[in-house]
Coordinates of C-alpha atoms in Angstrom, one line a residue:
X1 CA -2.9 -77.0 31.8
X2 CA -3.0 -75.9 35.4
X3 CA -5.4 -72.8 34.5
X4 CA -8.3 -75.3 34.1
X5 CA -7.9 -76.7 37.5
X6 CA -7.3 -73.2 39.0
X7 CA -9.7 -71.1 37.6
X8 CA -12.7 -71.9 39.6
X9 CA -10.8 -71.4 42.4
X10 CA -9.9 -68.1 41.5
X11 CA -13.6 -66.9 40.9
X12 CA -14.1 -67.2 44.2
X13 CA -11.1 -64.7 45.7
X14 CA -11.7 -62.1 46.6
X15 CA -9.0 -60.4 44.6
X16 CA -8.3 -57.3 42.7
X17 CA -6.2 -59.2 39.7
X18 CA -7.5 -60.0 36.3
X19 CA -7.8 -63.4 34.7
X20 CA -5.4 -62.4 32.4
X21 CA -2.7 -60.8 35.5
X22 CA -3.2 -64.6 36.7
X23 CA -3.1 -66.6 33.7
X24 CA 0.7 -64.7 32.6
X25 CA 1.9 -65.7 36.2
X26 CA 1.0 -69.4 36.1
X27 CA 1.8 -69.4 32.3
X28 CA 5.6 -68.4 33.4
X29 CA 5.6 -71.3 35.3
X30 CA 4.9 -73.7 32.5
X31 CA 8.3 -74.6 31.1
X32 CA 9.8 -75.3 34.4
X33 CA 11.0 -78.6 35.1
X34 CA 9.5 -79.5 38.0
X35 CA 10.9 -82.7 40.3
X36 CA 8.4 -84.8 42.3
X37 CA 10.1 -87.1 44.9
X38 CA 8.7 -90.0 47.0
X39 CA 5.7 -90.3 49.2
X40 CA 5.6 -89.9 52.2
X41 CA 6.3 -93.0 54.5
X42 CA 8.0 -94.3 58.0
X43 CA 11.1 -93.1 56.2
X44 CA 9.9 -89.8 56.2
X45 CA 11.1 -87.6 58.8
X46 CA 12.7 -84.0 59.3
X47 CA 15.3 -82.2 60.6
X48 CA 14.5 -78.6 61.4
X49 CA 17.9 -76.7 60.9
X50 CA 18.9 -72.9 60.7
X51 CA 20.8 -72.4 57.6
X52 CA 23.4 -70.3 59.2
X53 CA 23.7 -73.2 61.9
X54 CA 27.4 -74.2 60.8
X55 CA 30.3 -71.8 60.4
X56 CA 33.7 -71.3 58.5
X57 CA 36.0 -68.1 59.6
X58 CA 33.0 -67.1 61.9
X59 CA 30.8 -67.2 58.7
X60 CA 27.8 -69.2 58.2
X61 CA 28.6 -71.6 55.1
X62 CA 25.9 -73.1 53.3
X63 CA 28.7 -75.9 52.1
X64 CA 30.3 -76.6 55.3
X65 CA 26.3 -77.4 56.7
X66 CA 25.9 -79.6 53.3
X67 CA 28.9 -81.4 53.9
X68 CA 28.2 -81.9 57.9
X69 CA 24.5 -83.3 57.5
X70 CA 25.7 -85.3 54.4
X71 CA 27.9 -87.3 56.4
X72 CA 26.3 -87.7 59.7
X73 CA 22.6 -87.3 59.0
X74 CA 21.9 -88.5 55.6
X75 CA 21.2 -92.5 55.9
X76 CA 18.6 -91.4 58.9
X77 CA 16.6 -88.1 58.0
X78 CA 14.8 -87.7 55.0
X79 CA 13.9 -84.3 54.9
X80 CA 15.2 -80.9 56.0
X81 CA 13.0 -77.6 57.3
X82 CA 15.4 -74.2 56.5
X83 CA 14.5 -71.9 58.6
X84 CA 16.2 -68.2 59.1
X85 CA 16.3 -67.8 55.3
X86 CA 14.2 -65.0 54.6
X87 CA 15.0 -62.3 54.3
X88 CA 18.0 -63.6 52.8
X89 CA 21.6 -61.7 53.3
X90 CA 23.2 -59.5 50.4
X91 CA 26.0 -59.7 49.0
X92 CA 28.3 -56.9 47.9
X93 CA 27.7 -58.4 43.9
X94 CA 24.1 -59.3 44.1
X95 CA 21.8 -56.7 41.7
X96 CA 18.8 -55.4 43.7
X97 CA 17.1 -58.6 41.9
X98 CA 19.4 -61.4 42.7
X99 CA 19.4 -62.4 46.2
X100 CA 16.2 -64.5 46.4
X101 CA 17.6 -65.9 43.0
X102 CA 21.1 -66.8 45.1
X103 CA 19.3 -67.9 48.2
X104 CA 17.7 -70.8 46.1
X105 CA 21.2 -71.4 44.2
X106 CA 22.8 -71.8 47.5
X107 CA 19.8 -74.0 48.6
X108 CA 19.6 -76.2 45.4
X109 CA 23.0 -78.7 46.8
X110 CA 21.1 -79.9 49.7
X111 CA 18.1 -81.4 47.3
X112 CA 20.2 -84.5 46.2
X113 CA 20.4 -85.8 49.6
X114 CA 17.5 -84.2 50.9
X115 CA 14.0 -83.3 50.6
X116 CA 13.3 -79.7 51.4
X117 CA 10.5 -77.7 53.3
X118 CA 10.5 -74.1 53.5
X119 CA 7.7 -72.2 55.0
X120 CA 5.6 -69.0 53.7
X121 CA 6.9 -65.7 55.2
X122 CA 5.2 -65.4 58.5
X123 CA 3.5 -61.7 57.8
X124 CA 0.2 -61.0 59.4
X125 CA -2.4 -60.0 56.7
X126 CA -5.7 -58.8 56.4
X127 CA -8.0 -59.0 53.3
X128 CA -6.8 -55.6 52.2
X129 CA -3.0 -56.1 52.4
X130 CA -2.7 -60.2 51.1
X131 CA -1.8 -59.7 47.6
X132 CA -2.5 -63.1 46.5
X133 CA -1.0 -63.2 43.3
X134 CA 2.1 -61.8 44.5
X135 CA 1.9 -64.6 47.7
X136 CA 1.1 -67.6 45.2
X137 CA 3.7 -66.6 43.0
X138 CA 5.8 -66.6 45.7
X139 CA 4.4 -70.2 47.0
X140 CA 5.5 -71.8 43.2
X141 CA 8.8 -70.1 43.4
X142 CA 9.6 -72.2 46.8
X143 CA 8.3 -75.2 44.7
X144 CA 10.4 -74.7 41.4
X145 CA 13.2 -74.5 43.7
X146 CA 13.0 -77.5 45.4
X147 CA 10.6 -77.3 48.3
X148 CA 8.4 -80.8 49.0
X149 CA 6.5 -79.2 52.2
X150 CA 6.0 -75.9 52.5
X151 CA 4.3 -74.6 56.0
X152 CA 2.0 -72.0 55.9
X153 CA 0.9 -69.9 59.3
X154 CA -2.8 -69.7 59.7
X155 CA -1.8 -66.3 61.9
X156 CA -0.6 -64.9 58.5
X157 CA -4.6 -64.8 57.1
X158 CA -5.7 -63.1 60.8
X159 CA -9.0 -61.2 60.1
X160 CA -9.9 -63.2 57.3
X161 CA -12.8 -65.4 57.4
X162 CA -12.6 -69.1 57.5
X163 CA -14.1 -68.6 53.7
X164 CA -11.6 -66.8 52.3
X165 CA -8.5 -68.4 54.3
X166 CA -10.1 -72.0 52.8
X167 CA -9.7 -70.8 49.2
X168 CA -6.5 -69.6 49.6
X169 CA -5.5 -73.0 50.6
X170 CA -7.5 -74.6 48.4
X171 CA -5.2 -72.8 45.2
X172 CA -1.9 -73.4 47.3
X173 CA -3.1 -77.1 47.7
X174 CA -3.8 -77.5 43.9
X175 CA -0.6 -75.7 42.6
X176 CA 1.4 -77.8 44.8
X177 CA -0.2 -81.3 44.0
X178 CA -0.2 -80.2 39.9
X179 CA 3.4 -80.0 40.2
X180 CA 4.7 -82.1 42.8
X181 CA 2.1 -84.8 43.4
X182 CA 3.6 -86.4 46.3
X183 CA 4.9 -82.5 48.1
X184 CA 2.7 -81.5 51.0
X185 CA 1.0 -78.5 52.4
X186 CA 1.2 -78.2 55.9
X187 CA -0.9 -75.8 57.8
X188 CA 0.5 -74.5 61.5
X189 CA -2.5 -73.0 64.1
X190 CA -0.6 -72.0 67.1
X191 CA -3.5 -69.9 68.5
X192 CA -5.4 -71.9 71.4
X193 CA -8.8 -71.7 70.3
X194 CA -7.7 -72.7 66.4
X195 CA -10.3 -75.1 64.8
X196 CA -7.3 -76.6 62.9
X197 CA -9.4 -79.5 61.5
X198 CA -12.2 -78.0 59.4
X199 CA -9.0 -76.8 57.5
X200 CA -8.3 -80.9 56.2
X201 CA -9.9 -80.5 53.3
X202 CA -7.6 -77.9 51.4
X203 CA -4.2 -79.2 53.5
X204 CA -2.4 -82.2 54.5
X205 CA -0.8 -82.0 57.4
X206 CA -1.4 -80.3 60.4
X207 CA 0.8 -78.9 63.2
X208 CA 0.6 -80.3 66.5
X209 CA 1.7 -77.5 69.3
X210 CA 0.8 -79.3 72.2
X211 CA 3.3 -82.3 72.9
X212 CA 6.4 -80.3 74.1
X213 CA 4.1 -79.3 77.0
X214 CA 2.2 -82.3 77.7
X215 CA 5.8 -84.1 77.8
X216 CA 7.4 -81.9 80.0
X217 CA 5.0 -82.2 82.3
X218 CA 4.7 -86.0 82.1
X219 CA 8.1 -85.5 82.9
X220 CA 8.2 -83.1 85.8
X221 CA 5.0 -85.2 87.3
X222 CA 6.5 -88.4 86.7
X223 CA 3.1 -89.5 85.3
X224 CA 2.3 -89.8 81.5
X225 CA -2.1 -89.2 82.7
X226 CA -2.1 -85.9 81.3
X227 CA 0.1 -86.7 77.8
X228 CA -1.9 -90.4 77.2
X229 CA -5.2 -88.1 78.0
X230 CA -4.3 -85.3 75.4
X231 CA -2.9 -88.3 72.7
X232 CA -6.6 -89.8 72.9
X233 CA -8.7 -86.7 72.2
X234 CA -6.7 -86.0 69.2
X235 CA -9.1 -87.2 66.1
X236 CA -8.1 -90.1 63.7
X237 CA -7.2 -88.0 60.2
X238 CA -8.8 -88.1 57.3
X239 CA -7.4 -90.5 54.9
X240 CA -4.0 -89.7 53.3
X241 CA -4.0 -86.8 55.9
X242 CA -1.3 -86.7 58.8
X243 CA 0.2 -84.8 61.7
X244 CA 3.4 -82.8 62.3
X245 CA 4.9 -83.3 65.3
X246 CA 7.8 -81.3 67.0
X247 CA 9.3 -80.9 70.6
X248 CA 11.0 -77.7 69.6
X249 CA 10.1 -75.1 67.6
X250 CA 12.6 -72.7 65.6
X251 CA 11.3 -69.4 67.5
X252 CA 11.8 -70.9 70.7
X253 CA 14.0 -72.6 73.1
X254 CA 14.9 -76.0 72.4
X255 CA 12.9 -78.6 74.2
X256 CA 15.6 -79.7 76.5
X257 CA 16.1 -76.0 77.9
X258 CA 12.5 -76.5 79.4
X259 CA 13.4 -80.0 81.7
X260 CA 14.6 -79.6 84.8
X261 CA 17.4 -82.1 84.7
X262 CA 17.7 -82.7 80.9
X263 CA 20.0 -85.9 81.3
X264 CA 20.6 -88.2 78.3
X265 CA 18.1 -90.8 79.3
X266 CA 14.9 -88.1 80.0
X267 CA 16.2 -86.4 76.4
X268 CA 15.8 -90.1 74.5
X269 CA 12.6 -90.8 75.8
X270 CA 11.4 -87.6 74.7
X271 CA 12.1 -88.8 71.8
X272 CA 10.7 -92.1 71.7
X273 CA 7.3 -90.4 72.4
X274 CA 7.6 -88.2 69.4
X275 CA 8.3 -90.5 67.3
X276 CA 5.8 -93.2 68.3
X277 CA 3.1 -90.7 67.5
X278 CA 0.9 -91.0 64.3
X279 CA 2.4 -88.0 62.1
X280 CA 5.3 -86.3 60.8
X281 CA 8.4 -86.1 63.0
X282 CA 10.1 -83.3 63.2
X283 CA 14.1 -83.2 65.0
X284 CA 15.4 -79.6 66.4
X285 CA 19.2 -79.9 65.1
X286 CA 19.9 -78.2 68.3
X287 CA 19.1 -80.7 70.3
X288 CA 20.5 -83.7 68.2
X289 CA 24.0 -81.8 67.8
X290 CA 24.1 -80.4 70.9
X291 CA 24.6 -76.7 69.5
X292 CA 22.5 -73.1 70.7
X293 CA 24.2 -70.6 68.6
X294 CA 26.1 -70.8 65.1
X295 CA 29.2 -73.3 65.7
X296 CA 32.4 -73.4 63.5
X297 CA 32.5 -77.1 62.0
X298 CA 35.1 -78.5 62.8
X299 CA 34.5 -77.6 66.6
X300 CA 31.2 -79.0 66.0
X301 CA 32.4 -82.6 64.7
X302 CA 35.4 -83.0 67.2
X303 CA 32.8 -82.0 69.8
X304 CA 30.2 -84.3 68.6
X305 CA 32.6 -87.3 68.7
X306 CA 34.1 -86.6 72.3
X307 CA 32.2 -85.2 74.3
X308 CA 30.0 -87.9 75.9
X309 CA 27.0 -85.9 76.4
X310 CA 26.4 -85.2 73.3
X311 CA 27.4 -88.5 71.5
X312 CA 24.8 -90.2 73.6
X313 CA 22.3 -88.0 72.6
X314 CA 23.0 -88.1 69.0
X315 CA 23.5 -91.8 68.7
X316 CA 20.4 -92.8 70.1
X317 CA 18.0 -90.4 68.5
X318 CA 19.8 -91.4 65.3
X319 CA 19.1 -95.0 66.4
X320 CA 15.5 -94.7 67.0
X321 CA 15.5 -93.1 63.6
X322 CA 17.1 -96.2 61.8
X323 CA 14.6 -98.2 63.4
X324 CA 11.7 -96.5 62.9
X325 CA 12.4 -96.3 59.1
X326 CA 12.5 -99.8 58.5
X327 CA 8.6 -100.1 60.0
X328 CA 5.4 -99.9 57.8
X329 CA 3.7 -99.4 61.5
X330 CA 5.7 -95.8 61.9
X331 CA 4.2 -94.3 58.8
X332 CA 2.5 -91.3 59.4
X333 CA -0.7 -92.6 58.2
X334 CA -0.7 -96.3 60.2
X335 CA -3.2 -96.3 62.6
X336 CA -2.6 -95.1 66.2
X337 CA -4.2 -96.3 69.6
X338 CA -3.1 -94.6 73.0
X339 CA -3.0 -98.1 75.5
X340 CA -4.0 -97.8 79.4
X341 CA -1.3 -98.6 81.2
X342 CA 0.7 -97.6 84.4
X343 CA 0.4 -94.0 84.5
X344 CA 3.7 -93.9 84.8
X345 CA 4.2 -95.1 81.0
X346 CA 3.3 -93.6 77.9
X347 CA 1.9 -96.2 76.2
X348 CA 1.1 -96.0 71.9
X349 CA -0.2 -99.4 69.4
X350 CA 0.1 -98.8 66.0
X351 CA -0.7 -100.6 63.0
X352 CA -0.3 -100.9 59.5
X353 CA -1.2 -103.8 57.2
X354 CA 0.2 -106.7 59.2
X355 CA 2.2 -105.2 61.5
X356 CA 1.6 -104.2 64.5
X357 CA 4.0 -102.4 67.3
X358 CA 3.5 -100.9 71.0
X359 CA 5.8 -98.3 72.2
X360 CA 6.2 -97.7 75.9
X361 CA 7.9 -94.8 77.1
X362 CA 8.8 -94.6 81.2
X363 CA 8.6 -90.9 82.0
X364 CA 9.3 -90.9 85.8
X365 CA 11.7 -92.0 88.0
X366 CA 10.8 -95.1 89.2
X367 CA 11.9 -98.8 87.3
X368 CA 8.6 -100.2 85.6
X369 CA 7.9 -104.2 85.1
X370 CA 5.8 -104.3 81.8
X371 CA 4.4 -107.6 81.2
X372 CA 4.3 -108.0 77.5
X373 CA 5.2 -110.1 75.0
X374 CA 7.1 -109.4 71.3
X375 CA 10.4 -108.9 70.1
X376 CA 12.3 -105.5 70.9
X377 CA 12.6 -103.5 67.1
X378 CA 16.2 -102.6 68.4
X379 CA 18.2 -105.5 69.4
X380 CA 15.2 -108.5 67.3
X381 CA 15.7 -110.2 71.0
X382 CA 12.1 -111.9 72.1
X383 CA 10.5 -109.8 75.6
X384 CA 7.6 -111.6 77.4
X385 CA 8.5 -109.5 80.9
X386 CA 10.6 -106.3 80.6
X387 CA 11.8 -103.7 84.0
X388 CA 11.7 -100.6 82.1
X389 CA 14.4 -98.2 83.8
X390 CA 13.8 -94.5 84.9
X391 CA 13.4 -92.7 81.4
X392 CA 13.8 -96.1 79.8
X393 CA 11.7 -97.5 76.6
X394 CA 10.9 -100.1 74.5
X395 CA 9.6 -100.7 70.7
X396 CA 7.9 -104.2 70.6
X397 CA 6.8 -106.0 67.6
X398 CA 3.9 -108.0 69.0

């Protein structure tokens, strides 16, 4: 039973509800069939999509979407993050107590092609206001219907000591791992001055917020100093604990909208240092369909196989994808060392059992001769002296 697990935990809220008001929620949980997928691996990566992203009749269709990520996305991303679904919109049939129900109906087709992270509503709390039986009931229901990684905002516990914020994690991370023993709970810490790692205890992941910045400016400085610099001073994580790593984020621009000259070949490299990073990747669909606002679908697939622009874009971060996943050295747990190099090179070695791979990303506009010596992961051809082009990279085996 999950009650013995829980229950010490739950001596230490500080919450209003009985044992009993908390044994009858987790008790109603019980006879749900609960699905537990794979582990995460250098397969594992996700693609961050708005659920109203594709439209039908000026409509967003939760089908249309299926169908369109089925067939273009499936074979290369393993996991999707949903975001603008809550609140979720009416319908003229739904009861006052059904559109939370439909919202996970509608969700449920995506989970046999997909894994599935949702995040906790972003509301900022204090101790008085969190009604954490209400919240954790909440966090199960995303489980039970389908979530693997669910993100939680440190902002949402604002004005609650470190203490308190720890056991609410602490119970999250225990429900989660009861009934989904491979899911994850990833913790996001925006602010600046956020201590993110004494949380690594009662999470497994943790959001990095920093690399869209450091790579612009690697980009508008033509000089990777700053990015390698940052890369190093970020601590090795604990063991079976990992990183989340974005260039976009869903409450902002997309990364691209930030360069000064977002051409095809600065976009890909941008790319090839996110996903040489020890963690979690994370894909804005904006930038690998080439979209802003809600697009009809079939505009959106005519458009994504003729217009150049886009094609390029999509092809090759769906090819650095298809690469990476066939890697033991790209899982998000393989160790990670930040090489000195030209500055003008981001430069990443990483390691897992007996594999070892170096990544080196050209962020500037000047062609860079890399002596090294491997075979290229894309094309299996053997390197010992490689001119790396303006934006250009290259994934070595060594």
């Amino acid at each position: 039973m999950i009650w013995d697990k829980l229950e010490p935990i739950v001596q230490r809220l500080e919450d209003d509800h009985t044992i009993e008001e908390w044994r009858r929620t987790l008790e109603k949980w019980e006879g749900h069939i609960w699905h537990d997928h794979d582990a995460v691996d250098e397969k594992t990566s996700v693609l961050m999509v708005d659920a109203n992203a594709v439209t039908v009749d000026r409509k967003p269709d939760l089908d249309a979407l299926h169908e369109l990520l089925t067939d273009h996305v499936q074979a290369s991303v393993s996991d999707l993050y949903l975001v603008s679904l809550f609140p979720y919109s009416t319908h003229p049939s739904d009861t006052p107590l059904s559109p939370r129900i439909r919202l996970y109906e509608d969700l449920g087709r995506f989970s046999n092609e997909f894994e599935l992270m949702f995040e906790m509503d972003l509301d900022v709390y204090n101790e008085k206001q969190f009604d954490m039986l209400k919240e954790t009931d909440a966090f199960i229901e995303r489980l039970a219907q389908g979530a693997m990684k669910i993100r939680v905002h440190i902002q949402s516990f604002r004005g609650m000591p470190e203490d308190s914020i720890k056991n609410v994690l602490a119970l999250w991370h225990t429900i989660l791992h009861h009934y989904k023993p491979n899911g994850q709970l990833i913790l996001a810490c925006e602010a600046v001055n956020c201590s993110a790692h004494v949380y690594f205890e009662v999470v497994d992941v943790i959001c990095h917020f920093d690399l869209s910045s450091h790579t612009i400016l690697a980009f508008a400085q033509g000089n990777a100093t700053r990015l390698s610099d940052w890369a190093r001073s970020i601590e090795a994580p604990p063991a079976e604990k990992t990183y989340f790593n974005f260039l976009s984020m869903a409450e902002r621009d997309p990364f691209e909208k930030n360069l000064i000259d977002p051409g095809v070949e600065m976009l890909l490299a941008a790319h090839s240092i996110l996903f040489s990073l020890q963690g979690i990747p994370s894909v804005d669909y904006r930038t690998l369909l080439g979209v802003s606002t809600p697009t009809d679908r079939d505009t959106l697939v005519q458009e994504l196989k003729t217009d150049p622009y886009r094609l390029q874009v999509f092809s090759g971060i769906i090819s650095q994808l298809n690469v990476k996943r066939t890697h033991p050295a790209f899982s998000p747990y393989a160790e990670q060392r930040i090489l000195k190099q030209d500055s003008r090179l981001f430069a990443v070695e990483r390691k897992a059992g007996n594999e070892t791979v170096q990544l080196y990303t050209n962020v500037s506009e000047e062609t860079v001769r890399l002596p090294v010596r491997g075979e290229s992961l894309f094309t299996g051809e053997p390197i010992e002296t490689i001119d790396l082009a303006p934006y250009d990279y290259v994934w070595i085996r060594t």
